[in-house]
mmCIF file with all atom_site columns, C-alpha atoms in Angstrom:
data_model
loop_
_atom_site.group_PDB
_atom_site.id
_atom_site.type_symbol
_atom_site.label_atom_id
_atom_site.label_alt_id
_atom_site.label_comp_id
_atom_site.label_asym_id
_atom_site.label_entity_id
_atom_site.label_seq_id
_atom_site.pdbx_PDB_ins_code
_atom_site.Cartn_x
_atom_site.Cartn_y
_atom_site.Cartn_z
_atom_site.occupancy
_atom_site.B_iso_or_equiv
_atom_site.pdbx_formal_charge
_atom_site.auth_seq_id
_atom_site.auth_comp_id
_atom_site.auth_asym_id
_atom_site.auth_atom_id
_atom_site.pdbx_PDB_model_num
ATOM 1   C CA . UNK A 1 1   ? 86.303  -19.311 -145.285 1.00 36.00 ? 1   UNK A CA 1
ATOM 2   C CA . UNK A 1 2   ? 84.171  -17.904 -148.135 1.00 42.00 ? 2   UNK A CA 1
ATOM 3   C CA . UNK A 1 3   ? 81.280  -15.789 -146.989 1.00 45.00 ? 3   UNK A CA 1
ATOM 4   C CA . UNK A 1 4   ? 77.941  -15.979 -148.687 1.00 44.00 ? 4   UNK A CA 1
ATOM 5   C CA . UNK A 1 5   ? 76.268  -12.656 -149.415 1.00 45.00 ? 5   UNK A CA 1
ATOM 6   C CA . UNK A 1 6   ? 73.595  -11.172 -151.601 1.00 45.00 ? 6   UNK A CA 1
ATOM 7   C CA . UNK A 1 7   ? 74.062  -8.087  -153.693 1.00 51.00 ? 7   UNK A CA 1
ATOM 8   C CA . UNK A 1 8   ? 72.316  -6.094  -156.376 1.00 52.00 ? 8   UNK A CA 1
ATOM 9   C CA . UNK A 1 9   ? 73.693  -6.653  -159.866 1.00 56.00 ? 9   UNK A CA 1
ATOM 10  C CA . UNK A 1 10  ? 73.724  -4.547  -162.963 1.00 53.00 ? 10  UNK A CA 1
ATOM 11  C CA . UNK A 1 11  ? 74.515  -6.233  -166.232 1.00 60.00 ? 11  UNK A CA 1
ATOM 12  C CA . UNK A 1 12  ? 74.753  -4.075  -169.334 1.00 60.00 ? 12  UNK A CA 1
ATOM 13  C CA . UNK A 1 13  ? 75.438  -5.350  -172.814 1.00 62.00 ? 13  UNK A CA 1
ATOM 14  C CA . UNK A 1 14  ? 76.066  -2.883  -175.616 1.00 68.00 ? 14  UNK A CA 1
ATOM 15  C CA . UNK A 1 15  ? 76.315  -4.448  -179.069 1.00 73.00 ? 15  UNK A CA 1
ATOM 16  C CA . UNK A 1 16  ? 79.075  -3.210  -181.369 1.00 74.00 ? 16  UNK A CA 1
ATOM 17  C CA . UNK A 1 17  ? 78.215  -1.338  -184.554 1.00 77.00 ? 17  UNK A CA 1
ATOM 18  C CA . UNK A 1 18  ? 77.909  -4.519  -186.604 1.00 80.00 ? 18  UNK A CA 1
ATOM 19  C CA . UNK A 1 19  ? 76.551  -6.863  -183.919 1.00 77.00 ? 19  UNK A CA 1
ATOM 20  C CA . UNK A 1 20  ? 73.070  -7.849  -182.896 1.00 76.00 ? 20  UNK A CA 1
ATOM 21  C CA . UNK A 1 21  ? 72.305  -7.862  -179.162 1.00 71.00 ? 21  UNK A CA 1
ATOM 22  C CA . UNK A 1 22  ? 73.648  -10.914 -177.384 1.00 65.00 ? 22  UNK A CA 1
ATOM 23  C CA . UNK A 1 23  ? 71.154  -13.356 -175.845 1.00 65.00 ? 23  UNK A CA 1
ATOM 24  C CA . UNK A 1 24  ? 70.691  -13.122 -172.063 1.00 61.00 ? 24  UNK A CA 1
ATOM 25  C CA . UNK A 1 25  ? 73.132  -15.042 -169.924 1.00 56.00 ? 25  UNK A CA 1
ATOM 26  C CA . UNK A 1 26  ? 72.628  -17.027 -166.765 1.00 56.00 ? 26  UNK A CA 1
ATOM 27  C CA . UNK A 1 27  ? 75.099  -16.032 -164.065 1.00 51.00 ? 27  UNK A CA 1
ATOM 28  C CA . UNK A 1 28  ? 74.868  -18.293 -161.081 1.00 61.00 ? 28  UNK A CA 1
ATOM 29  C CA . UNK A 1 29  ? 77.918  -17.983 -158.843 1.00 78.00 ? 29  UNK A CA 1
ATOM 30  C CA . UNK A 1 30  ? 81.027  -15.845 -159.191 1.00 82.00 ? 30  UNK A CA 1
ATOM 31  C CA . UNK A 1 31  ? 84.054  -16.289 -156.947 1.00 83.00 ? 31  UNK A CA 1
ATOM 32  C CA . UNK A 1 32  ? 87.013  -13.916 -156.941 1.00 86.00 ? 32  UNK A CA 1
ATOM 33  C CA . UNK A 1 33  ? 90.239  -14.615 -155.102 1.00 86.00 ? 33  UNK A CA 1
ATOM 34  C CA . UNK A 1 34  ? 93.083  -12.121 -154.587 1.00 83.00 ? 34  UNK A CA 1
ATOM 35  C CA . UNK A 1 35  ? 96.021  -12.108 -156.938 1.00 85.00 ? 35  UNK A CA 1
ATOM 36  C CA . UNK A 1 36  ? 99.264  -11.653 -154.914 1.00 85.00 ? 36  UNK A CA 1
ATOM 37  C CA . UNK A 1 37  ? 101.658 -9.136  -156.386 1.00 81.00 ? 37  UNK A CA 1
ATOM 38  C CA . UNK A 1 38  ? 105.077 -10.343 -157.570 1.00 79.00 ? 38  UNK A CA 1
ATOM 39  C CA . UNK A 1 39  ? 106.479 -8.828  -154.352 1.00 87.00 ? 39  UNK A CA 1
ATOM 40  C CA . UNK A 1 40  ? 103.890 -10.400 -152.036 1.00 88.00 ? 40  UNK A CA 1
ATOM 41  C CA . UNK A 1 41  ? 105.032 -11.571 -148.627 1.00 92.00 ? 41  UNK A CA 1
ATOM 42  C CA . UNK A 1 42  ? 104.750 -15.193 -147.712 1.00 92.00 ? 42  UNK A CA 1
ATOM 43  C CA . UNK A 1 43  ? 101.733 -14.366 -145.551 1.00 93.00 ? 43  UNK A CA 1
ATOM 44  C CA . UNK A 1 44  ? 99.980  -12.642 -148.518 1.00 91.00 ? 44  UNK A CA 1
ATOM 45  C CA . UNK A 1 45  ? 100.749 -15.639 -150.763 1.00 90.00 ? 45  UNK A CA 1
ATOM 46  C CA . UNK A 1 46  ? 99.423  -18.002 -148.104 1.00 92.00 ? 46  UNK A CA 1
ATOM 47  C CA . UNK A 1 47  ? 96.209  -15.987 -147.770 1.00 92.00 ? 47  UNK A CA 1
ATOM 48  C CA . UNK A 1 48  ? 95.745  -16.021 -151.572 1.00 91.00 ? 48  UNK A CA 1
ATOM 49  C CA . UNK A 1 49  ? 96.363  -19.816 -151.646 1.00 92.00 ? 49  UNK A CA 1
ATOM 50  C CA . UNK A 1 50  ? 93.782  -20.316 -148.867 1.00 93.00 ? 50  UNK A CA 1
ATOM 51  C CA . UNK A 1 51  ? 91.248  -18.187 -150.736 1.00 93.00 ? 51  UNK A CA 1
ATOM 52  C CA . UNK A 1 52  ? 91.913  -20.262 -153.918 1.00 94.00 ? 52  UNK A CA 1
ATOM 53  C CA . UNK A 1 53  ? 91.417  -23.517 -151.963 1.00 94.00 ? 53  UNK A CA 1
ATOM 54  C CA . UNK A 1 54  ? 88.129  -22.214 -150.571 1.00 93.00 ? 54  UNK A CA 1
ATOM 55  C CA . UNK A 1 55  ? 86.908  -21.147 -154.010 1.00 93.00 ? 55  UNK A CA 1
ATOM 56  C CA . UNK A 1 56  ? 87.785  -24.573 -155.430 1.00 94.00 ? 56  UNK A CA 1
ATOM 57  C CA . UNK A 1 57  ? 85.969  -26.259 -152.511 1.00 94.00 ? 57  UNK A CA 1
ATOM 58  C CA . UNK A 1 58  ? 82.945  -24.054 -153.145 1.00 91.00 ? 58  UNK A CA 1
ATOM 59  C CA . UNK A 1 59  ? 82.887  -24.964 -156.837 1.00 92.00 ? 59  UNK A CA 1
ATOM 60  C CA . UNK A 1 60  ? 83.199  -28.666 -155.959 1.00 94.00 ? 60  UNK A CA 1
ATOM 61  C CA . UNK A 1 61  ? 80.135  -28.560 -153.698 1.00 91.00 ? 61  UNK A CA 1
ATOM 62  C CA . UNK A 1 62  ? 77.837  -26.716 -156.126 1.00 88.00 ? 62  UNK A CA 1
ATOM 63  C CA . UNK A 1 63  ? 75.957  -28.318 -158.936 1.00 84.00 ? 63  UNK A CA 1
ATOM 64  C CA . UNK A 1 64  ? 75.481  -24.947 -160.674 1.00 83.00 ? 64  UNK A CA 1
ATOM 65  C CA . UNK A 1 65  ? 78.337  -23.656 -162.830 1.00 88.00 ? 65  UNK A CA 1
ATOM 66  C CA . UNK A 1 66  ? 80.806  -21.329 -161.123 1.00 90.00 ? 66  UNK A CA 1
ATOM 67  C CA . UNK A 1 67  ? 82.790  -18.552 -162.741 1.00 91.00 ? 67  UNK A CA 1
ATOM 68  C CA . UNK A 1 68  ? 86.091  -18.135 -160.894 1.00 92.00 ? 68  UNK A CA 1
ATOM 69  C CA . UNK A 1 69  ? 88.525  -15.266 -161.173 1.00 93.00 ? 69  UNK A CA 1
ATOM 70  C CA . UNK A 1 70  ? 91.624  -16.854 -159.719 1.00 93.00 ? 70  UNK A CA 1
ATOM 71  C CA . UNK A 1 71  ? 95.360  -16.086 -160.074 1.00 93.00 ? 71  UNK A CA 1
ATOM 72  C CA . UNK A 1 72  ? 96.754  -18.177 -162.991 1.00 95.00 ? 72  UNK A CA 1
ATOM 73  C CA . UNK A 1 73  ? 100.104 -18.676 -161.230 1.00 93.00 ? 73  UNK A CA 1
ATOM 74  C CA . UNK A 1 74  ? 98.509  -20.059 -158.074 1.00 93.00 ? 74  UNK A CA 1
ATOM 75  C CA . UNK A 1 75  ? 96.327  -22.361 -160.086 1.00 95.00 ? 75  UNK A CA 1
ATOM 76  C CA . UNK A 1 76  ? 99.401  -23.596 -161.927 1.00 96.00 ? 76  UNK A CA 1
ATOM 77  C CA . UNK A 1 77  ? 101.188 -24.175 -158.605 1.00 94.00 ? 77  UNK A CA 1
ATOM 78  C CA . UNK A 1 78  ? 98.344  -26.331 -157.323 1.00 95.00 ? 78  UNK A CA 1
ATOM 79  C CA . UNK A 1 79  ? 98.209  -28.232 -160.645 1.00 96.00 ? 79  UNK A CA 1
ATOM 80  C CA . UNK A 1 80  ? 101.940 -28.890 -160.547 1.00 96.00 ? 80  UNK A CA 1
ATOM 81  C CA . UNK A 1 81  ? 101.410 -32.007 -158.453 1.00 96.00 ? 81  UNK A CA 1
ATOM 82  C CA . UNK A 1 82  ? 99.408  -35.036 -159.630 1.00 96.00 ? 82  UNK A CA 1
ATOM 83  C CA . UNK A 1 83  ? 97.078  -34.769 -156.609 1.00 96.00 ? 83  UNK A CA 1
ATOM 84  C CA . UNK A 1 84  ? 96.576  -31.061 -157.103 1.00 96.00 ? 84  UNK A CA 1
ATOM 85  C CA . UNK A 1 85  ? 95.888  -31.403 -160.836 1.00 96.00 ? 85  UNK A CA 1
ATOM 86  C CA . UNK A 1 86  ? 93.389  -34.210 -160.147 1.00 96.00 ? 86  UNK A CA 1
ATOM 87  C CA . UNK A 1 87  ? 91.641  -32.139 -157.480 1.00 96.00 ? 87  UNK A CA 1
ATOM 88  C CA . UNK A 1 88  ? 91.301  -29.089 -159.722 1.00 96.00 ? 88  UNK A CA 1
ATOM 89  C CA . UNK A 1 89  ? 90.115  -31.148 -162.703 1.00 96.00 ? 89  UNK A CA 1
ATOM 90  C CA . UNK A 1 90  ? 87.380  -32.859 -160.650 1.00 96.00 ? 90  UNK A CA 1
ATOM 91  C CA . UNK A 1 91  ? 86.318  -29.789 -158.629 1.00 95.00 ? 91  UNK A CA 1
ATOM 92  C CA . UNK A 1 92  ? 86.199  -27.327 -161.582 1.00 95.00 ? 92  UNK A CA 1
ATOM 93  C CA . UNK A 1 93  ? 84.767  -29.607 -164.296 1.00 94.00 ? 93  UNK A CA 1
ATOM 94  C CA . UNK A 1 94  ? 82.281  -27.593 -166.335 1.00 92.00 ? 94  UNK A CA 1
ATOM 95  C CA . UNK A 1 95  ? 83.080  -24.345 -164.554 1.00 94.00 ? 95  UNK A CA 1
ATOM 96  C CA . UNK A 1 96  ? 84.719  -21.226 -166.016 1.00 94.00 ? 96  UNK A CA 1
ATOM 97  C CA . UNK A 1 97  ? 87.989  -19.541 -165.220 1.00 95.00 ? 97  UNK A CA 1
ATOM 98  C CA . UNK A 1 98  ? 88.281  -15.808 -166.088 1.00 94.00 ? 98  UNK A CA 1
ATOM 99  C CA . UNK A 1 99  ? 91.412  -15.304 -168.264 1.00 95.00 ? 99  UNK A CA 1
ATOM 100 C CA . UNK A 1 100 ? 93.627  -12.891 -166.391 1.00 94.00 ? 100 UNK A CA 1
ATOM 101 C CA . UNK A 1 101 ? 97.154  -11.546 -166.949 1.00 95.00 ? 101 UNK A CA 1
ATOM 102 C CA . UNK A 1 102 ? 99.733  -13.996 -165.742 1.00 93.00 ? 102 UNK A CA 1
ATOM 103 C CA . UNK A 1 103 ? 100.901 -11.242 -163.324 1.00 90.00 ? 103 UNK A CA 1
ATOM 104 C CA . UNK A 1 104 ? 98.569  -8.579  -161.936 1.00 89.00 ? 104 UNK A CA 1
ATOM 105 C CA . UNK A 1 105 ? 98.407  -5.556  -164.246 1.00 91.00 ? 105 UNK A CA 1
ATOM 106 C CA . UNK A 1 106 ? 95.630  -2.940  -164.385 1.00 93.00 ? 106 UNK A CA 1
ATOM 107 C CA . UNK A 1 107 ? 94.298  -2.705  -167.945 1.00 95.00 ? 107 UNK A CA 1
ATOM 108 C CA . UNK A 1 108 ? 93.502  0.967   -167.703 1.00 93.00 ? 108 UNK A CA 1
ATOM 109 C CA . UNK A 1 109 ? 96.996  1.767   -166.493 1.00 95.00 ? 109 UNK A CA 1
ATOM 110 C CA . UNK A 1 110 ? 98.597  -0.435  -169.168 1.00 96.00 ? 110 UNK A CA 1
ATOM 111 C CA . UNK A 1 111 ? 96.661  1.307   -171.940 1.00 96.00 ? 111 UNK A CA 1
ATOM 112 C CA . UNK A 1 112 ? 97.396  4.758   -170.516 1.00 96.00 ? 112 UNK A CA 1
ATOM 113 C CA . UNK A 1 113 ? 101.139 3.928   -170.451 1.00 96.00 ? 113 UNK A CA 1
ATOM 114 C CA . UNK A 1 114 ? 101.054 2.725   -174.052 1.00 97.00 ? 114 UNK A CA 1
ATOM 115 C CA . UNK A 1 115 ? 101.486 -0.898  -172.993 1.00 97.00 ? 115 UNK A CA 1
ATOM 116 C CA . UNK A 1 116 ? 98.333  -2.442  -174.479 1.00 96.00 ? 116 UNK A CA 1
ATOM 117 C CA . UNK A 1 117 ? 100.406 -5.081  -176.345 1.00 97.00 ? 117 UNK A CA 1
ATOM 118 C CA . UNK A 1 118 ? 102.192 -6.069  -173.150 1.00 97.00 ? 118 UNK A CA 1
ATOM 119 C CA . UNK A 1 119 ? 98.797  -6.391  -171.432 1.00 97.00 ? 119 UNK A CA 1
ATOM 120 C CA . UNK A 1 120 ? 97.546  -8.636  -174.280 1.00 97.00 ? 120 UNK A CA 1
ATOM 121 C CA . UNK A 1 121 ? 100.676 -10.826 -174.016 1.00 97.00 ? 121 UNK A CA 1
ATOM 122 C CA . UNK A 1 122 ? 100.169 -11.216 -170.265 1.00 97.00 ? 122 UNK A CA 1
ATOM 123 C CA . UNK A 1 123 ? 96.489  -12.140 -170.717 1.00 97.00 ? 123 UNK A CA 1
ATOM 124 C CA . UNK A 1 124 ? 97.445  -14.698 -173.370 1.00 97.00 ? 124 UNK A CA 1
ATOM 125 C CA . UNK A 1 125 ? 100.016 -16.235 -171.051 1.00 97.00 ? 125 UNK A CA 1
ATOM 126 C CA . UNK A 1 126 ? 97.561  -16.329 -168.125 1.00 96.00 ? 126 UNK A CA 1
ATOM 127 C CA . UNK A 1 127 ? 94.915  -17.955 -170.308 1.00 97.00 ? 127 UNK A CA 1
ATOM 128 C CA . UNK A 1 128 ? 97.419  -20.576 -171.489 1.00 97.00 ? 128 UNK A CA 1
ATOM 129 C CA . UNK A 1 129 ? 98.436  -21.293 -167.921 1.00 96.00 ? 129 UNK A CA 1
ATOM 130 C CA . UNK A 1 130 ? 94.853  -21.813 -166.790 1.00 96.00 ? 130 UNK A CA 1
ATOM 131 C CA . UNK A 1 131 ? 94.006  -24.002 -169.771 1.00 96.00 ? 131 UNK A CA 1
ATOM 132 C CA . UNK A 1 132 ? 97.051  -26.201 -169.191 1.00 96.00 ? 132 UNK A CA 1
ATOM 133 C CA . UNK A 1 133 ? 96.449  -26.427 -165.459 1.00 96.00 ? 133 UNK A CA 1
ATOM 134 C CA . UNK A 1 134 ? 92.680  -27.172 -165.590 1.00 96.00 ? 134 UNK A CA 1
ATOM 135 C CA . UNK A 1 135 ? 91.670  -28.597 -168.929 1.00 95.00 ? 135 UNK A CA 1
ATOM 136 C CA . UNK A 1 136 ? 88.165  -29.498 -167.553 1.00 95.00 ? 136 UNK A CA 1
ATOM 137 C CA . UNK A 1 137 ? 87.274  -25.807 -167.025 1.00 95.00 ? 137 UNK A CA 1
ATOM 138 C CA . UNK A 1 138 ? 87.044  -23.235 -169.818 1.00 93.00 ? 138 UNK A CA 1
ATOM 139 C CA . UNK A 1 139 ? 89.349  -20.213 -169.621 1.00 95.00 ? 139 UNK A CA 1
ATOM 140 C CA . UNK A 1 140 ? 87.066  -17.446 -170.792 1.00 93.00 ? 140 UNK A CA 1
ATOM 141 C CA . UNK A 1 141 ? 87.546  -13.883 -171.937 1.00 92.00 ? 141 UNK A CA 1
ATOM 142 C CA . UNK A 1 142 ? 83.860  -12.946 -172.255 1.00 90.00 ? 142 UNK A CA 1
ATOM 143 C CA . UNK A 1 143 ? 83.560  -11.798 -168.611 1.00 89.00 ? 143 UNK A CA 1
ATOM 144 C CA . UNK A 1 144 ? 85.675  -9.282  -166.703 1.00 89.00 ? 144 UNK A CA 1
ATOM 145 C CA . UNK A 1 145 ? 85.189  -8.741  -162.957 1.00 88.00 ? 145 UNK A CA 1
ATOM 146 C CA . UNK A 1 146 ? 86.434  -5.525  -161.398 1.00 86.00 ? 146 UNK A CA 1
ATOM 147 C CA . UNK A 1 147 ? 86.108  -3.407  -158.247 1.00 84.00 ? 147 UNK A CA 1
ATOM 148 C CA . UNK A 1 148 ? 88.418  -0.743  -159.720 1.00 85.00 ? 148 UNK A CA 1
ATOM 149 C CA . UNK A 1 149 ? 87.555  2.092   -162.049 1.00 85.00 ? 149 UNK A CA 1
ATOM 150 C CA . UNK A 1 150 ? 87.798  1.194   -165.715 1.00 87.00 ? 150 UNK A CA 1
ATOM 151 C CA . UNK A 1 151 ? 88.858  3.851   -168.245 1.00 88.00 ? 151 UNK A CA 1
ATOM 152 C CA . UNK A 1 152 ? 87.351  4.009   -171.696 1.00 87.00 ? 152 UNK A CA 1
ATOM 153 C CA . UNK A 1 153 ? 90.737  2.925   -173.141 1.00 91.00 ? 153 UNK A CA 1
ATOM 154 C CA . UNK A 1 154 ? 90.860  -0.009  -170.691 1.00 91.00 ? 154 UNK A CA 1
ATOM 155 C CA . UNK A 1 155 ? 87.294  -0.967  -171.637 1.00 89.00 ? 155 UNK A CA 1
ATOM 156 C CA . UNK A 1 156 ? 88.183  -0.816  -175.319 1.00 92.00 ? 156 UNK A CA 1
ATOM 157 C CA . UNK A 1 157 ? 91.252  -2.998  -174.726 1.00 94.00 ? 157 UNK A CA 1
ATOM 158 C CA . UNK A 1 158 ? 89.103  -5.569  -172.904 1.00 94.00 ? 158 UNK A CA 1
ATOM 159 C CA . UNK A 1 159 ? 86.606  -5.497  -175.768 1.00 92.00 ? 159 UNK A CA 1
ATOM 160 C CA . UNK A 1 160 ? 89.367  -6.044  -178.256 1.00 94.00 ? 160 UNK A CA 1
ATOM 161 C CA . UNK A 1 161 ? 90.374  -9.118  -176.205 1.00 94.00 ? 161 UNK A CA 1
ATOM 162 C CA . UNK A 1 162 ? 86.861  -10.557 -176.373 1.00 92.00 ? 162 UNK A CA 1
ATOM 163 C CA . UNK A 1 163 ? 85.292  -9.268  -173.154 1.00 92.00 ? 163 UNK A CA 1
ATOM 164 C CA . UNK A 1 164 ? 81.568  -8.752  -173.611 1.00 88.00 ? 164 UNK A CA 1
ATOM 165 C CA . UNK A 1 165 ? 80.389  -8.462  -169.978 1.00 86.00 ? 165 UNK A CA 1
ATOM 166 C CA . UNK A 1 166 ? 81.933  -6.409  -167.208 1.00 85.00 ? 166 UNK A CA 1
ATOM 167 C CA . UNK A 1 167 ? 80.804  -7.217  -163.655 1.00 83.00 ? 167 UNK A CA 1
ATOM 168 C CA . UNK A 1 168 ? 81.356  -4.384  -161.154 1.00 81.00 ? 168 UNK A CA 1
ATOM 169 C CA . UNK A 1 169 ? 79.749  -3.060  -157.979 1.00 80.00 ? 169 UNK A CA 1
ATOM 170 C CA . UNK A 1 170 ? 76.678  -0.872  -158.671 1.00 77.00 ? 170 UNK A CA 1
ATOM 171 C CA . UNK A 1 171 ? 78.381  2.129   -156.940 1.00 81.00 ? 171 UNK A CA 1
ATOM 172 C CA . UNK A 1 172 ? 81.353  1.900   -159.302 1.00 80.00 ? 172 UNK A CA 1
ATOM 173 C CA . UNK A 1 173 ? 79.061  1.623   -162.302 1.00 77.00 ? 173 UNK A CA 1
ATOM 174 C CA . UNK A 1 174 ? 77.169  4.714   -161.205 1.00 75.00 ? 174 UNK A CA 1
ATOM 175 C CA . UNK A 1 175 ? 80.325  6.644   -160.458 1.00 73.00 ? 175 UNK A CA 1
ATOM 176 C CA . UNK A 1 176 ? 82.453  5.817   -163.472 1.00 67.00 ? 176 UNK A CA 1
ATOM 177 C CA . UNK A 1 177 ? 80.463  4.287   -166.272 1.00 59.00 ? 177 UNK A CA 1
ATOM 178 C CA . UNK A 1 178 ? 76.873  5.451   -166.426 1.00 57.00 ? 178 UNK A CA 1
ATOM 179 C CA . UNK A 1 179 ? 77.800  9.109   -166.822 1.00 55.00 ? 179 UNK A CA 1
ATOM 180 C CA . UNK A 1 180 ? 79.913  8.256   -169.879 1.00 56.00 ? 180 UNK A CA 1
ATOM 181 C CA . UNK A 1 181 ? 77.376  6.101   -171.767 1.00 51.00 ? 181 UNK A CA 1
ATOM 182 C CA . UNK A 1 182 ? 74.189  7.011   -173.597 1.00 47.00 ? 182 UNK A CA 1
ATOM 183 C CA . UNK A 1 183 ? 70.897  5.844   -172.149 1.00 46.00 ? 183 UNK A CA 1
ATOM 184 C CA . UNK A 1 184 ? 70.613  2.060   -172.494 1.00 41.00 ? 184 UNK A CA 1
ATOM 185 C CA . UNK A 1 185 ? 68.583  -0.774  -171.179 1.00 40.00 ? 185 UNK A CA 1
ATOM 186 C CA . UNK A 1 186 ? 69.813  -2.041  -167.858 1.00 40.00 ? 186 UNK A CA 1
ATOM 187 C CA . UNK A 1 187 ? 69.030  -5.369  -166.245 1.00 39.00 ? 187 UNK A CA 1
ATOM 188 C CA . UNK A 1 188 ? 68.946  -4.866  -162.476 1.00 40.00 ? 188 UNK A CA 1
ATOM 189 C CA . UNK A 1 189 ? 68.635  -7.588  -159.860 1.00 39.00 ? 189 UNK A CA 1
ATOM 190 C CA . UNK A 1 190 ? 68.083  -5.905  -156.525 1.00 35.00 ? 190 UNK A CA 1
#
């Protein structure tokens, strides 16, 4: 079951050298489900599938748009049957799916290991899988959701892939990002 919680949010948007600041965005509901590793046990895969089903059910019940970070391979598994494809199409119509690598891979680690091109290929494959599985929901690269530290190389790789907004816990932002950036305007929702 998906728990409902409130949290403070920090959204920071830094324009590139040739960009004007982006207009404000409305962010209503974000749901993140675990991505089982390629070596996941059947119990871990079942838990991830249950979390995906709950996120889809949540999106189906809300009128507001939902941004979902869900494992592309699990979404494709559900969409592999006519009933699953129909359920996803109806439940996620007008919502957004965050484009993720087709298999879990940390962007900071990939860049540090000199595998940025591999990471890009995996994101492209994940995005294509999501688009094919749920054509009624946009697979987007503009948002990245993380609870892990993000290196400057990883952040640049995400930016190169089209990410413009990173959503992370306030503690992570304070610990890993704010000390590396110049003073900027922050939008805080406490």
